[in-house]
PDB file of C-alpha atoms in Angstrom:
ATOM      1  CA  UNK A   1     -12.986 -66.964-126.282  1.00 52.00           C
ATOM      2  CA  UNK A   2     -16.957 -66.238-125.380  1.00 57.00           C
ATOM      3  CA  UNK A   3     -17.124 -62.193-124.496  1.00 60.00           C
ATOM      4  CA  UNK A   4     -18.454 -60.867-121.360  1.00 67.00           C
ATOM      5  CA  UNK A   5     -20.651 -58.547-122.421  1.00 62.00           C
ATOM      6  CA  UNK A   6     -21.942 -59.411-126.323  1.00 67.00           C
ATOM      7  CA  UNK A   7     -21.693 -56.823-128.767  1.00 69.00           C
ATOM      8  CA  UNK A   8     -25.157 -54.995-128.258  1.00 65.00           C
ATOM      9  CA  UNK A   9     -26.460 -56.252-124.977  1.00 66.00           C
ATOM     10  CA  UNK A  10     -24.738 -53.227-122.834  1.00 58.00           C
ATOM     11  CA  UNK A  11     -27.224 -50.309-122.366  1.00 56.00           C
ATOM     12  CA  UNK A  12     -25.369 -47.451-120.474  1.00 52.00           C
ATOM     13  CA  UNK A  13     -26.821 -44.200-119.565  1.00 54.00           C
ATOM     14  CA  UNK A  14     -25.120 -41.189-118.388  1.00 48.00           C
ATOM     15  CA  UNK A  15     -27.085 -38.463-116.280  1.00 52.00           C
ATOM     16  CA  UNK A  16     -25.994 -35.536-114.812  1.00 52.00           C
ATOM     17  CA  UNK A  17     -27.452 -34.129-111.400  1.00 51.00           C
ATOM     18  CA  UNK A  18     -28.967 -31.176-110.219  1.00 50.00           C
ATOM     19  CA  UNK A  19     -26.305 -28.171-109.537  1.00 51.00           C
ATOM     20  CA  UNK A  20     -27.882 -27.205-106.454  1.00 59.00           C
ATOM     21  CA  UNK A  21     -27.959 -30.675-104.923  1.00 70.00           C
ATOM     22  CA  UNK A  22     -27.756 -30.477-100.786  1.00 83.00           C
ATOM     23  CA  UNK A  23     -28.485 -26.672-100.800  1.00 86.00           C
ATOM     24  CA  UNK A  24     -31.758 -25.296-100.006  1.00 84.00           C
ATOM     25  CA  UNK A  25     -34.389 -25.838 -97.027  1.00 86.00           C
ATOM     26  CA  UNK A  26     -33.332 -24.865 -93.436  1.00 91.00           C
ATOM     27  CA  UNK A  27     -30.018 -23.903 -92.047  1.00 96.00           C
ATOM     28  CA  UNK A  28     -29.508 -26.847 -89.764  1.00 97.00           C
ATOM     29  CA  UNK A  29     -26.844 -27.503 -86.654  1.00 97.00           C
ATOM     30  CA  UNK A  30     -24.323 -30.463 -87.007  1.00 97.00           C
ATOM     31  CA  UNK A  31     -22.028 -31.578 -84.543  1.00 97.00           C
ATOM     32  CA  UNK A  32     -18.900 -33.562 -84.958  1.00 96.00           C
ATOM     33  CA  UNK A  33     -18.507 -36.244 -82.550  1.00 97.00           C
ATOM     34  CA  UNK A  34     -14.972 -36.395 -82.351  1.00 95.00           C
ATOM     35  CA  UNK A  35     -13.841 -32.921 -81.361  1.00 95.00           C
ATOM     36  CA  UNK A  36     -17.100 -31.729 -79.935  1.00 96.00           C
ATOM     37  CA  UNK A  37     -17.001 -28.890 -82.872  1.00 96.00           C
ATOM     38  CA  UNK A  38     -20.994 -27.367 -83.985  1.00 97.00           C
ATOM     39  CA  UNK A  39     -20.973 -26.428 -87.117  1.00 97.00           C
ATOM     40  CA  UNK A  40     -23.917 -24.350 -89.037  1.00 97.00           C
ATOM     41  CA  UNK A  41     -24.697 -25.234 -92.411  1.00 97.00           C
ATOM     42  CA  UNK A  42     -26.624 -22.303 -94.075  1.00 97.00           C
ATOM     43  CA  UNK A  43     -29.314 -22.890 -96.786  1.00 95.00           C
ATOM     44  CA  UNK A  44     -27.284 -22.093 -99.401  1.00 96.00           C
ATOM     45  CA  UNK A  45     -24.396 -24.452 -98.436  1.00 96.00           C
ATOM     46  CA  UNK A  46     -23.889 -28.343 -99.053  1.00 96.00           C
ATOM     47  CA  UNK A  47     -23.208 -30.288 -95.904  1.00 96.00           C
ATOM     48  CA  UNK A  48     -20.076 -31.188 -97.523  1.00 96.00           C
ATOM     49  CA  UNK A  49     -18.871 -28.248 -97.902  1.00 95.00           C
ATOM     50  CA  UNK A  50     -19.408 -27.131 -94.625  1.00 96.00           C
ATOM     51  CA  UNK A  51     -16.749 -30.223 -93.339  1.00 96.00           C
ATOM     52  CA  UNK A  52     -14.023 -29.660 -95.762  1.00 95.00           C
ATOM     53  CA  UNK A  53     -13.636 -26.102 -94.449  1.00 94.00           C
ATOM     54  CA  UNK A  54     -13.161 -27.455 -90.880  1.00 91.00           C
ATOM     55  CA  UNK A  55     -12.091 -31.088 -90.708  1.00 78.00           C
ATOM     56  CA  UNK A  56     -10.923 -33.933 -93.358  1.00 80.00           C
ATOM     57  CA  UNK A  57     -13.973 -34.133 -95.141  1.00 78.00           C
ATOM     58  CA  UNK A  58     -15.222 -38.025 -96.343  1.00 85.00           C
ATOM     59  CA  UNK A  59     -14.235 -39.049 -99.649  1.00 88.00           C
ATOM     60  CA  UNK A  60     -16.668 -38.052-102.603  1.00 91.00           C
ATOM     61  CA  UNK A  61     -16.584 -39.513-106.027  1.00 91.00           C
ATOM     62  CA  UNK A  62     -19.864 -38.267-107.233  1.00 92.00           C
ATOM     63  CA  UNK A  63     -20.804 -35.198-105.237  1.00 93.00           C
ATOM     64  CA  UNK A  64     -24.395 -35.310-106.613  1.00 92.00           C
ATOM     65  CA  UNK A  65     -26.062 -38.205-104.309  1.00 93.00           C
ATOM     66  CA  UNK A  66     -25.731 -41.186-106.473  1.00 91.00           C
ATOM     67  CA  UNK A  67     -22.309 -43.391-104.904  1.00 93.00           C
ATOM     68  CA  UNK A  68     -22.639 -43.518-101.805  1.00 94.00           C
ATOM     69  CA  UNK A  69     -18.728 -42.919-101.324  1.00 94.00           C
ATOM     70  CA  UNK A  70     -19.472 -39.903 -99.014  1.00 95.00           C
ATOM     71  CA  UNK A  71     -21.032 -41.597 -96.263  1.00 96.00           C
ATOM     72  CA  UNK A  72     -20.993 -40.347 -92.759  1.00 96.00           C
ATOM     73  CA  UNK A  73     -22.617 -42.431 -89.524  1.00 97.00           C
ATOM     74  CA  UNK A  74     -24.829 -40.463 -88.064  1.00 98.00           C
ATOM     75  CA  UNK A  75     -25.544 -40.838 -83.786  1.00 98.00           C
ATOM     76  CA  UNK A  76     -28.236 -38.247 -83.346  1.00 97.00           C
ATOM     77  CA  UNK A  77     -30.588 -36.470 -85.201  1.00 97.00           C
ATOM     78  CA  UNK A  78     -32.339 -37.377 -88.233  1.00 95.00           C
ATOM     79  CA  UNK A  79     -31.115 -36.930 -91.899  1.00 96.00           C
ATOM     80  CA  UNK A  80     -33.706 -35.897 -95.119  1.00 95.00           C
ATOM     81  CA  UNK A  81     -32.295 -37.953 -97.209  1.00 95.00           C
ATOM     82  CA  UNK A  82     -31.892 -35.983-101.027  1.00 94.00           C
ATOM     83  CA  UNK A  83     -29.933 -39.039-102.475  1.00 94.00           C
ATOM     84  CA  UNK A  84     -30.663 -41.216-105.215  1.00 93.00           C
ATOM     85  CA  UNK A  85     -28.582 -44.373-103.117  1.00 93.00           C
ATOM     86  CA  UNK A  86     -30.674 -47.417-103.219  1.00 91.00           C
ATOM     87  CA  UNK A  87     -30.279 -48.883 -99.529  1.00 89.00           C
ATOM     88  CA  UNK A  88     -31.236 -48.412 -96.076  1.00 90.00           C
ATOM     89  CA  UNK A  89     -30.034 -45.447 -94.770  1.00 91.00           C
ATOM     90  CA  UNK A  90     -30.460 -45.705 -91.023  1.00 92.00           C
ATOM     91  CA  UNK A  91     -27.878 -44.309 -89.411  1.00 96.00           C
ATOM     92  CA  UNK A  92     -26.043 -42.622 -91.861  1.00 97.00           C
ATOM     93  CA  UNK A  93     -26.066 -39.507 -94.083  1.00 97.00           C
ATOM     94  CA  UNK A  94     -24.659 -38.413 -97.902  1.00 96.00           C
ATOM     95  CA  UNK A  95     -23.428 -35.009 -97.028  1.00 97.00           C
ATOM     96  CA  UNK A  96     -23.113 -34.149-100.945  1.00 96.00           C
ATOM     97  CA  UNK A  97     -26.471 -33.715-101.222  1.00 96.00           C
ATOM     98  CA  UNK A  98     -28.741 -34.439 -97.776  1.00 96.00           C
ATOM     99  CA  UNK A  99     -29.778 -31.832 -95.248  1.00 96.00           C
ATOM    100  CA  UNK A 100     -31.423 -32.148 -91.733  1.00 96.00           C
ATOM    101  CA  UNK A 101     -33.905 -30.313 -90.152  1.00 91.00           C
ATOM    102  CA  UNK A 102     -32.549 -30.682 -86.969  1.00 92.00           C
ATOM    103  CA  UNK A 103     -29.344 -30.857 -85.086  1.00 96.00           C
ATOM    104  CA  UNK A 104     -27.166 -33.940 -85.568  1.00 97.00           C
ATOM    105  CA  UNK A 105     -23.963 -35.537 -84.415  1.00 98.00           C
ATOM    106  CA  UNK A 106     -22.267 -37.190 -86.640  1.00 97.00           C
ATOM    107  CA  UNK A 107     -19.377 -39.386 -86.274  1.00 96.00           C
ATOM    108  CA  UNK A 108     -16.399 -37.711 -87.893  1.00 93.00           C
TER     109      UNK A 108
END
């Protein structure tokens, strides 16, 4: 039976991210589109974060910007993107690890 992967020809790499991912910059406004409920996230706080204390926050595998899992539509506002996600990212934000500098709504 042939093998998938031949003995040698798998190169893995395992890197770990930066602790204070999504922290840092500009307290910033977000608003959750479903209940109407502004939330501030302080400098020092993860976007993430910021949702679990108040709502069901989305799922996140990684937590440090790389998966993509955590992705929340975004309907206002624009996002600085801190992830390492290849991909467009129109309309959307990672709240593991990207901030805004201004308010947004987001759909949750």
């Amino acid at each position: 039976m042939p093998q998938a992967c031949p003995t040698g020809s798998l190169h893995v790499e395992r890197f770990s991210g930066r602790g204070d991912a999504g922290t840092g910059g500009e307290e910033f406004e977000v608003e959750l589109a479903q209940s109407g409920q502004v939330l501030t996230v302080p400098a020092e706080q993860r976007l993430l974060d910021v949702l679990r204390e108040v709502a069901p926050a989305p799922d996140a595998a990684c937590e440090e910007g790389f998966c993509g899992s955590c992705a929340v539509p975004v309907l206002t506002g624009t996002p600085e993107h801190r992830d390492e996600v290849p991909g467009p990212h129109e309309g959307i934000i990672y709240p593991c690890v990207s901030r805004a500098s201004d308010r947004l709504v987001i759909d949750v």
